[in-house]
Amino acid sequence: MMTCHNLLCLTLFSLVFTIGSGCWLDDQTNHVPTDLTLNEELVLLLGLELGHELNFKEHLQNILIPRTVGSENHTLVQNYIIGTLQDLGWSISLDQFTQDTPLGPRPFTNIIADLNPASPRRMIIAAHYDTLTSIGGFVGATDAAVPVAMMLNLASTMTKSFQDALAIRPDLTPSLVFFDGEEALKSWTSEDSLYGSTHLADLWHNQTYENLDCHETTSQMDRMDVLVLMDLLGTPDPDFQSFQFDSEDDGPNPYYGMMDAIEESLDHFIPSDTKSMFNGLQSSSHVQDDCTPFWNLGLKRIHHWITRPFPSMWHTLGDNWDALDFDYIQRMNMILRIFTAEYMQMQ
């Protein structure tokens, strides 16, 4: 087993990448993630050596408060996310807008963090950071404080490794997107929900992206290699289904398949008492969530990482710290680290 010191570990990696074609769109189309699942040394490194569960819990404690849109707590969490990532060297951009809602005009802020904003391609990990307004004191542990804390933990444990990868292949950056206004402010309808993701999807779909490497007009949405949206994570014994977003592909979602294989590898190299989370079921229907506006505008490279059926404490005051199972969360953090390493083509 390799021994090393936390964030310095992956400097020991050999980073091997596919030779680029010159046009990032071609590289995106032809992108093949590496398969690390048979590499015991790297599975142990990414799964255990880079694990930092105290860091995860610290992030979670700073997020796990009522954070309704426009509230003081909402701003506190927003500033915590921004400050954490800026301290780690990520570039922050904000998509800020005011929109009419059933409760009157409300300000919304999507947070976009890129490690290398000059990269034409983005591997996007995303979750929402707001909470329900209809239940006083609701803290939304699974919905979606845990996913947000997982994203910050990913940045805390993997930034040095991502920087090493970007030094060799600067065209593909990890990006973290924190959506605002996912929850309905009154009751869920197509108009009263998904405020932030709808705004950002429309903005990126219509915003031209200029890059001289490819002699064609592209949009900011074209830069999205993949959108991994996390929601309702953190309870014991979760079931994750495969949602297919590409109507031309009858097979399982390829990103789901990657995580399923990673979990199997962890079961082999790092056994635990947690049961299998990826049940292999393919769903013909989608759960309306922050990935929906992007899919409606043509994005097919989506992985919706969500517990289904929903946790029993969904949208109740019981969705709190006590509802969480940290053994399963630790496992999901391992899966997320290995998934991002594979997508970034680390070997």
CSV table of C-alpha atoms in Angstrom, one decimal:
chain,number,residue,atom,x,y,z
A,1,MET,CA,0.0,0.0,0.0
A,2,MET,CA,1.3,3.4,-0.9
A,3,THR,CA,1.9,5.8,2.0
A,4,CYS,CA,1.9,9.5,1.5
A,5,HIS,CA,0.7,12.7,2.9
A,6,ASN,CA,-2.8,13.8,2.1
A,7,LEU,CA,-2.9,16.4,-0.7
A,8,LEU,CA,0.7,15.6,-1.8
A,9,CYS,CA,-0.3,12.0,-2.6
A,10,LEU,CA,-1.3,12.3,-6.2
A,11,THR,CA,2.0,14.1,-7.2
A,12,LEU,CA,3.3,10.5,-7.1
A,13,PHE,CA,0.8,9.6,-9.9
A,14,SER,CA,1.8,9.1,-13.5
A,15,LEU,CA,-0.8,11.2,-15.4
A,16,VAL,CA,-1.4,9.8,-18.8
A,17,PHE,CA,-3.7,11.5,-21.2
A,18,THR,CA,-5.1,11.0,-24.7
A,19,ILE,CA,-3.3,13.1,-27.3
A,20,GLY,CA,-5.5,16.1,-28.2
A,21,SER,CA,-6.7,16.6,-31.7
A,22,GLY,CA,-6.4,20.4,-31.7
A,23,CYS,CA,-10.1,21.0,-31.5
A,24,TRP,CA,-11.5,20.6,-28.0
A,25,LEU,CA,-14.9,19.6,-29.4
A,26,ASP,CA,-13.4,16.6,-31.0
A,27,ASP,CA,-11.5,15.7,-27.9
A,28,GLN,CA,-14.8,16.0,-25.9
A,29,THR,CA,-16.6,13.7,-28.3
A,30,ASN,CA,-13.9,11.1,-28.3
A,31,HIS,CA,-13.1,11.4,-24.5
A,32,VAL,CA,-12.6,8.0,-22.8
A,33,PRO,CA,-12.1,8.1,-19.0
A,34,THR,CA,-9.5,5.8,-17.6
A,35,ASP,CA,-10.4,2.7,-15.7
A,36,LEU,CA,-8.7,2.6,-12.3
A,37,THR,CA,-10.9,-0.1,-10.8
A,38,LEU,CA,-8.3,-2.9,-11.2
A,39,ASN,CA,-5.5,-0.7,-9.8
A,40,GLU,CA,-5.4,-1.6,-6.2
A,41,GLU,CA,-2.7,0.9,-5.4
A,42,LEU,CA,-4.6,3.9,-6.8
A,43,VAL,CA,-8.0,2.7,-5.4
A,44,LEU,CA,-6.4,2.6,-2.0
A,45,LEU,CA,-4.8,6.0,-2.5
A,46,LEU,CA,-7.9,7.7,-3.7
A,47,GLY,CA,-10.2,5.8,-1.4
A,48,LEU,CA,-8.3,5.9,1.8
A,49,GLU,CA,-5.1,8.0,1.7
A,50,LEU,CA,-6.9,11.1,0.4
A,51,GLY,CA,-9.9,10.6,2.6
A,52,HIS,CA,-10.6,13.4,5.1
A,53,GLU,CA,-13.9,12.8,6.9
A,54,LEU,CA,-13.2,15.4,9.5
A,55,ASN,CA,-12.9,17.9,6.7
A,56,PHE,CA,-16.2,16.7,5.3
A,57,LYS,CA,-18.0,17.1,8.7
A,58,GLU,CA,-16.5,20.5,9.2
A,59,HIS,CA,-18.0,21.6,5.8
A,60,LEU,CA,-21.3,20.0,6.6
A,61,GLN,CA,-21.6,21.7,10.0
A,62,ASN,CA,-21.1,25.1,8.3
A,63,ILE,CA,-23.9,24.3,5.8
A,64,LEU,CA,-26.4,22.5,7.9
A,65,ILE,CA,-28.6,25.5,8.9
A,66,PRO,CA,-31.9,26.8,7.4
A,67,ARG,CA,-30.8,28.6,4.2
A,68,THR,CA,-33.9,29.8,2.5
A,69,VAL,CA,-33.4,32.1,-0.5
A,70,GLY,CA,-32.7,35.7,0.5
A,71,SER,CA,-32.2,35.0,4.2
A,72,GLU,CA,-29.1,35.9,6.3
A,73,ASN,CA,-28.3,32.2,6.7
A,74,HIS,CA,-28.5,31.8,2.9
A,75,THR,CA,-25.9,34.5,2.5
A,76,LEU,CA,-23.7,32.9,5.2
A,77,VAL,CA,-23.6,29.6,3.4
A,78,GLN,CA,-23.1,31.3,0.1
A,79,ASN,CA,-20.1,33.2,1.5
A,80,TYR,CA,-18.7,30.0,3.1
A,81,ILE,CA,-18.8,28.1,-0.2
A,82,ILE,CA,-17.1,31.0,-2.0
A,83,GLY,CA,-14.5,31.6,0.6
A,84,THR,CA,-13.6,27.9,1.0
A,85,LEU,CA,-13.0,27.5,-2.8
A,86,GLN,CA,-11.2,30.8,-3.2
A,87,ASP,CA,-8.8,29.8,-0.4
A,88,LEU,CA,-8.1,26.6,-2.4
A,89,GLY,CA,-7.3,28.6,-5.5
A,90,TRP,CA,-10.5,28.1,-7.5
A,91,SER,CA,-11.9,30.9,-9.7
A,92,ILE,CA,-15.4,32.0,-8.8
A,93,SER,CA,-18.0,33.5,-11.0
A,94,LEU,CA,-21.6,34.4,-9.9
A,95,ASP,CA,-24.8,34.2,-11.9
A,96,GLN,CA,-26.9,36.7,-10.0
A,97,PHE,CA,-30.5,37.7,-10.9
A,98,THR,CA,-33.8,38.7,-9.5
A,99,GLN,CA,-37.0,36.9,-10.4
A,100,ASP,CA,-40.7,37.2,-9.6
A,101,THR,CA,-41.9,34.3,-7.5
A,102,PRO,CA,-45.2,33.5,-5.7
A,103,LEU,CA,-43.7,35.3,-2.7
A,104,GLY,CA,-42.7,38.3,-4.7
A,105,PRO,CA,-39.3,39.2,-6.3
A,106,ARG,CA,-36.4,37.2,-4.9
A,107,PRO,CA,-32.6,37.5,-5.5
A,108,PHE,CA,-30.8,34.3,-6.6
A,109,THR,CA,-27.1,33.5,-6.9
A,110,ASN,CA,-25.7,30.5,-8.7
A,111,ILE,CA,-22.0,29.9,-7.7
A,112,ILE,CA,-19.7,28.6,-10.4
A,113,ALA,CA,-16.2,27.5,-9.4
A,114,ASP,CA,-13.6,26.6,-12.1
A,115,LEU,CA,-10.1,25.4,-11.2
A,116,ASN,CA,-8.9,26.6,-14.6
A,117,PRO,CA,-11.4,29.1,-16.2
A,118,ALA,CA,-9.4,29.2,-19.4
A,119,SER,CA,-10.1,25.5,-20.1
A,120,PRO,CA,-12.6,25.1,-22.9
A,121,ARG,CA,-14.1,21.9,-21.4
A,122,ARG,CA,-15.8,21.5,-18.0
A,123,MET,CA,-16.4,18.4,-16.0
A,124,ILE,CA,-19.2,19.7,-13.8
A,125,ILE,CA,-20.2,18.4,-10.3
A,126,ALA,CA,-23.3,20.1,-9.0
A,127,ALA,CA,-25.9,20.4,-6.2
A,128,HIS,CA,-28.3,23.0,-4.8
A,129,TYR,CA,-27.5,24.9,-1.6
A,130,ASP,CA,-30.9,26.5,-0.8
A,131,THR,CA,-33.6,25.0,1.5
A,132,LEU,CA,-37.4,24.9,1.7
A,133,THR,CA,-39.3,28.0,2.9
A,134,SER,CA,-42.5,26.1,3.8
A,135,ILE,CA,-41.1,24.3,6.8
A,136,GLY,CA,-39.6,26.5,9.6
A,137,GLY,CA,-36.3,25.2,10.8
A,138,PHE,CA,-35.7,22.8,7.9
A,139,VAL,CA,-32.0,22.2,7.4
A,140,GLY,CA,-32.1,19.8,4.5
A,141,ALA,CA,-29.2,17.5,5.4
A,142,THR,CA,-29.7,15.2,2.4
A,143,ASP,CA,-31.4,18.0,0.5
A,144,ALA,CA,-28.7,19.0,-0.3
A,145,ALA,CA,-26.2,19.9,2.5
A,146,VAL,CA,-24.5,16.6,2.2
A,147,PRO,CA,-23.9,16.9,-1.6
A,148,VAL,CA,-22.6,20.4,-1.1
A,149,ALA,CA,-20.2,19.3,1.6
A,150,MET,CA,-19.1,16.4,-0.6
A,151,MET,CA,-18.2,18.9,-3.3
A,152,LEU,CA,-16.2,21.1,-0.9
A,153,ASN,CA,-14.5,17.9,0.5
A,154,LEU,CA,-13.6,16.9,-3.1
A,155,ALA,CA,-12.0,20.3,-3.6
A,156,SER,CA,-10.2,20.1,-0.3
A,157,THR,CA,-8.7,16.7,-1.0
A,158,MET,CA,-8.2,16.7,-4.7
A,159,THR,CA,-7.2,20.3,-5.8
A,160,LYS,CA,-3.5,19.5,-5.8
A,161,SER,CA,-4.1,16.4,-8.0
A,162,PHE,CA,-6.4,18.4,-10.3
A,163,GLN,CA,-3.7,21.1,-10.7
A,164,ASP,CA,-1.1,18.4,-11.6
A,165,ALA,CA,-3.5,17.1,-14.2
A,166,LEU,CA,-4.2,20.6,-15.6
A,167,ALA,CA,-0.4,21.2,-15.9
A,168,ILE,CA,-0.3,18.3,-18.4
A,169,ARG,CA,-3.7,18.7,-20.0
A,170,PRO,CA,-5.1,22.2,-19.5
A,171,ASP,CA,-8.1,21.9,-21.8
A,172,LEU,CA,-10.3,20.0,-19.2
A,173,THR,CA,-11.1,21.6,-15.9
A,174,PRO,CA,-13.1,20.3,-12.9
A,175,SER,CA,-16.0,22.7,-12.2
A,176,LEU,CA,-18.3,22.9,-9.2
A,177,VAL,CA,-21.7,24.5,-9.7
A,178,PHE,CA,-23.9,25.3,-6.7
A,179,PHE,CA,-27.5,26.0,-7.8
A,180,ASP,CA,-29.7,28.5,-6.0
A,181,GLY,CA,-33.5,28.2,-5.8
A,182,GLU,CA,-34.0,24.6,-6.5
A,183,GLU,CA,-36.8,24.4,-4.0
A,184,ALA,CA,-40.3,25.7,-4.6
A,185,LEU,CA,-41.0,28.9,-2.7
A,186,LYS,CA,-44.7,28.0,-2.3
A,187,SER,CA,-45.6,24.7,-4.1
A,188,TRP,CA,-43.7,22.8,-6.8
A,189,THR,CA,-44.7,23.8,-10.4
A,190,SER,CA,-42.7,24.3,-13.5
A,191,GLU,CA,-42.6,28.0,-12.7
A,192,ASP,CA,-42.1,27.7,-9.0
A,193,SER,CA,-38.9,25.6,-8.8
A,194,LEU,CA,-35.5,25.2,-10.3
A,195,TYR,CA,-34.9,28.9,-10.5
A,196,GLY,CA,-31.2,28.9,-10.6
A,197,SER,CA,-30.6,26.0,-12.9
A,198,THR,CA,-33.2,27.3,-15.3
A,199,HIS,CA,-31.5,30.7,-15.5
A,200,LEU,CA,-28.0,29.2,-15.8
A,201,ALA,CA,-29.0,26.7,-18.5
A,202,ASP,CA,-30.7,29.4,-20.6
A,203,LEU,CA,-27.7,31.8,-20.1
A,204,TRP,CA,-25.1,29.2,-21.1
A,205,HIS,CA,-27.3,27.9,-24.0
A,206,ASN,CA,-27.5,31.4,-25.5
A,207,GLN,CA,-24.0,32.7,-24.6
A,208,THR,CA,-21.4,32.3,-27.4
A,209,TYR,CA,-18.1,30.8,-26.5
A,210,GLU,CA,-15.2,31.9,-28.6
A,211,ASN,CA,-12.2,29.6,-28.9
A,212,LEU,CA,-9.8,29.7,-31.8
A,213,ASP,CA,-8.9,26.0,-31.6
A,214,CYS,CA,-12.3,25.1,-33.2
A,215,HIS,CA,-13.4,26.9,-36.3
A,216,GLU,CA,-17.1,26.9,-35.5
A,217,THR,CA,-19.5,28.8,-33.2
A,218,THR,CA,-20.1,27.2,-29.9
A,219,SER,CA,-22.0,28.0,-26.7
A,220,GLN,CA,-21.1,28.0,-23.1
A,221,MET,CA,-23.3,24.9,-22.8
A,222,ASP,CA,-21.2,23.1,-25.4
A,223,ARG,CA,-18.3,23.3,-22.9
A,224,MET,CA,-20.1,20.9,-20.5
A,225,ASP,CA,-18.3,17.5,-20.9
A,226,VAL,CA,-20.7,16.0,-18.3
A,227,LEU,CA,-23.1,17.2,-15.6
A,228,VAL,CA,-23.1,15.1,-12.4
A,229,LEU,CA,-26.0,16.3,-10.3
A,230,MET,CA,-26.1,15.1,-6.7
A,231,ASP,CA,-29.2,15.3,-4.5
A,232,LEU,CA,-30.9,13.5,-1.5
A,233,LEU,CA,-27.7,11.8,-0.5
A,234,GLY,CA,-26.6,10.7,3.0
A,235,THR,CA,-29.1,8.2,4.4
A,236,PRO,CA,-28.5,4.5,5.2
A,237,ASP,CA,-29.0,1.9,2.5
A,238,PRO,CA,-29.6,4.2,-0.5
A,239,ASP,CA,-30.7,2.9,-3.8
A,240,PHE,CA,-29.3,4.6,-7.0
A,241,GLN,CA,-30.9,4.0,-10.3
A,242,SER,CA,-29.6,4.6,-13.8
A,243,PHE,CA,-31.3,7.4,-15.6
A,244,GLN,CA,-30.7,7.5,-19.3
A,245,PHE,CA,-30.6,11.1,-20.8
A,246,ASP,CA,-29.5,10.1,-24.4
A,247,SER,CA,-32.5,8.8,-26.4
A,248,GLU,CA,-30.1,7.3,-29.0
A,249,ASP,CA,-28.5,5.1,-26.4
A,250,ASP,CA,-30.5,2.1,-25.1
A,251,GLY,CA,-27.8,1.0,-22.7
A,252,PRO,CA,-27.2,2.1,-19.1
A,253,ASN,CA,-26.0,5.6,-18.3
A,254,PRO,CA,-22.2,5.4,-18.8
A,255,TYR,CA,-21.5,7.6,-15.8
A,256,TYR,CA,-23.7,5.5,-13.6
A,257,GLY,CA,-21.8,2.5,-15.0
A,258,MET,CA,-18.5,4.1,-13.9
A,259,MET,CA,-19.7,4.6,-10.4
A,260,ASP,CA,-21.1,1.1,-10.2
A,261,ALA,CA,-17.8,-0.3,-11.2
A,262,ILE,CA,-16.0,1.9,-8.7
A,263,GLU,CA,-18.2,0.7,-5.9
A,264,GLU,CA,-17.5,-3.0,-6.9
A,265,SER,CA,-13.8,-2.2,-6.8
A,266,LEU,CA,-14.0,-0.6,-3.4
A,267,ASP,CA,-15.9,-3.7,-2.1
A,268,HIS,CA,-13.0,-5.8,-3.3
A,269,PHE,CA,-10.1,-3.6,-2.1
A,270,ILE,CA,-11.6,-1.7,0.8
A,271,PRO,CA,-14.4,-4.0,2.2
A,272,SER,CA,-17.0,-2.4,4.4
A,273,ASP,CA,-20.4,-3.2,6.0
A,274,THR,CA,-22.3,-0.9,3.7
A,275,LYS,CA,-24.5,-2.6,1.2
A,276,SER,CA,-24.4,-2.1,-2.6
A,277,MET,CA,-25.9,1.3,-3.5
A,278,PHE,CA,-25.9,1.1,-7.3
A,279,ASN,CA,-28.7,-1.4,-7.9
A,280,GLY,CA,-28.4,-1.5,-11.7
A,281,LEU,CA,-32.1,-0.7,-12.3
A,282,GLN,CA,-32.6,1.5,-15.4
A,283,SER,CA,-35.4,4.0,-15.1
A,284,SER,CA,-37.4,5.1,-18.1
A,285,SER,CA,-38.5,8.3,-16.3
A,286,HIS,CA,-36.6,11.2,-14.9
A,287,VAL,CA,-36.8,13.0,-11.5
A,288,GLN,CA,-37.3,16.7,-12.1
A,289,ASP,CA,-34.3,18.4,-10.7
A,290,ASP,CA,-31.6,20.9,-11.5
A,291,CYS,CA,-30.4,18.7,-14.4
A,292,THR,CA,-33.8,19.1,-16.2
A,293,PRO,CA,-33.4,22.5,-17.7
A,294,PHE,CA,-30.0,21.5,-19.2
A,295,TRP,CA,-31.5,18.3,-20.6
A,296,ASN,CA,-34.5,20.3,-22.0
A,297,LEU,CA,-32.0,22.4,-23.9
A,298,GLY,CA,-30.2,19.4,-25.4
A,299,LEU,CA,-27.5,18.3,-23.0
A,300,LYS,CA,-27.3,14.5,-22.9
A,301,ARG,CA,-24.1,13.9,-20.9
A,302,ILE,CA,-25.8,13.9,-17.5
A,303,HIS,CA,-25.6,11.6,-14.4
A,304,HIS,CA,-28.3,12.2,-11.8
A,305,TRP,CA,-27.0,10.8,-8.6
A,306,ILE,CA,-30.0,10.8,-6.4
A,307,THR,CA,-31.6,8.4,-3.9
A,308,ARG,CA,-34.8,6.8,-5.3
A,309,PRO,CA,-37.2,6.1,-3.8
A,310,PHE,CA,-36.7,9.4,-1.9
A,311,PRO,CA,-35.5,9.1,1.8
A,312,SER,CA,-38.4,8.7,4.2
A,313,MET,CA,-37.6,12.0,5.9
A,314,TRP,CA,-37.7,13.9,2.7
A,315,HIS,CA,-39.1,17.4,3.2
A,316,THR,CA,-39.5,17.0,6.9
A,317,LEU,CA,-37.7,18.3,10.0
A,318,GLY,CA,-36.3,14.8,10.3
A,319,ASP,CA,-33.9,15.6,7.4
A,320,ASN,CA,-31.1,16.5,9.8
A,321,TRP,CA,-27.7,15.3,11.1
A,322,ASP,CA,-29.3,12.4,13.0
A,323,ALA,CA,-30.7,11.0,9.7
A,324,LEU,CA,-27.3,10.6,8.2
A,325,ASP,CA,-25.1,7.5,7.9
A,326,PHE,CA,-21.5,8.5,7.7
A,327,ASP,CA,-20.2,5.1,6.7
A,328,TYR,CA,-22.3,5.4,3.5
A,329,ILE,CA,-21.2,9.1,3.0
A,330,GLN,CA,-17.6,8.1,3.4
A,331,ARG,CA,-18.2,5.5,0.7
A,332,MET,CA,-19.8,8.1,-1.6
A,333,ASN,CA,-16.9,10.5,-1.1
A,334,MET,CA,-14.5,7.7,-2.2
A,335,ILE,CA,-16.6,7.0,-5.3
A,336,LEU,CA,-16.7,10.7,-6.2
A,337,ARG,CA,-12.9,11.0,-5.8
A,338,ILE,CA,-12.2,8.0,-8.0
A,339,PHE,CA,-14.9,9.0,-10.6
A,340,THR,CA,-13.3,12.5,-11.0
A,341,ALA,CA,-9.8,11.0,-11.3
A,342,GLU,CA,-11.0,8.6,-14.0
A,343,TYR,CA,-12.8,11.3,-15.9
A,344,MET,CA,-9.7,13.5,-15.7
A,345,GLN,CA,-7.8,10.5,-17.2
A,346,MET,CA,-5.4,10.0,-14.3
A,347,GLN,CA,-3.4,6.8,-14.2
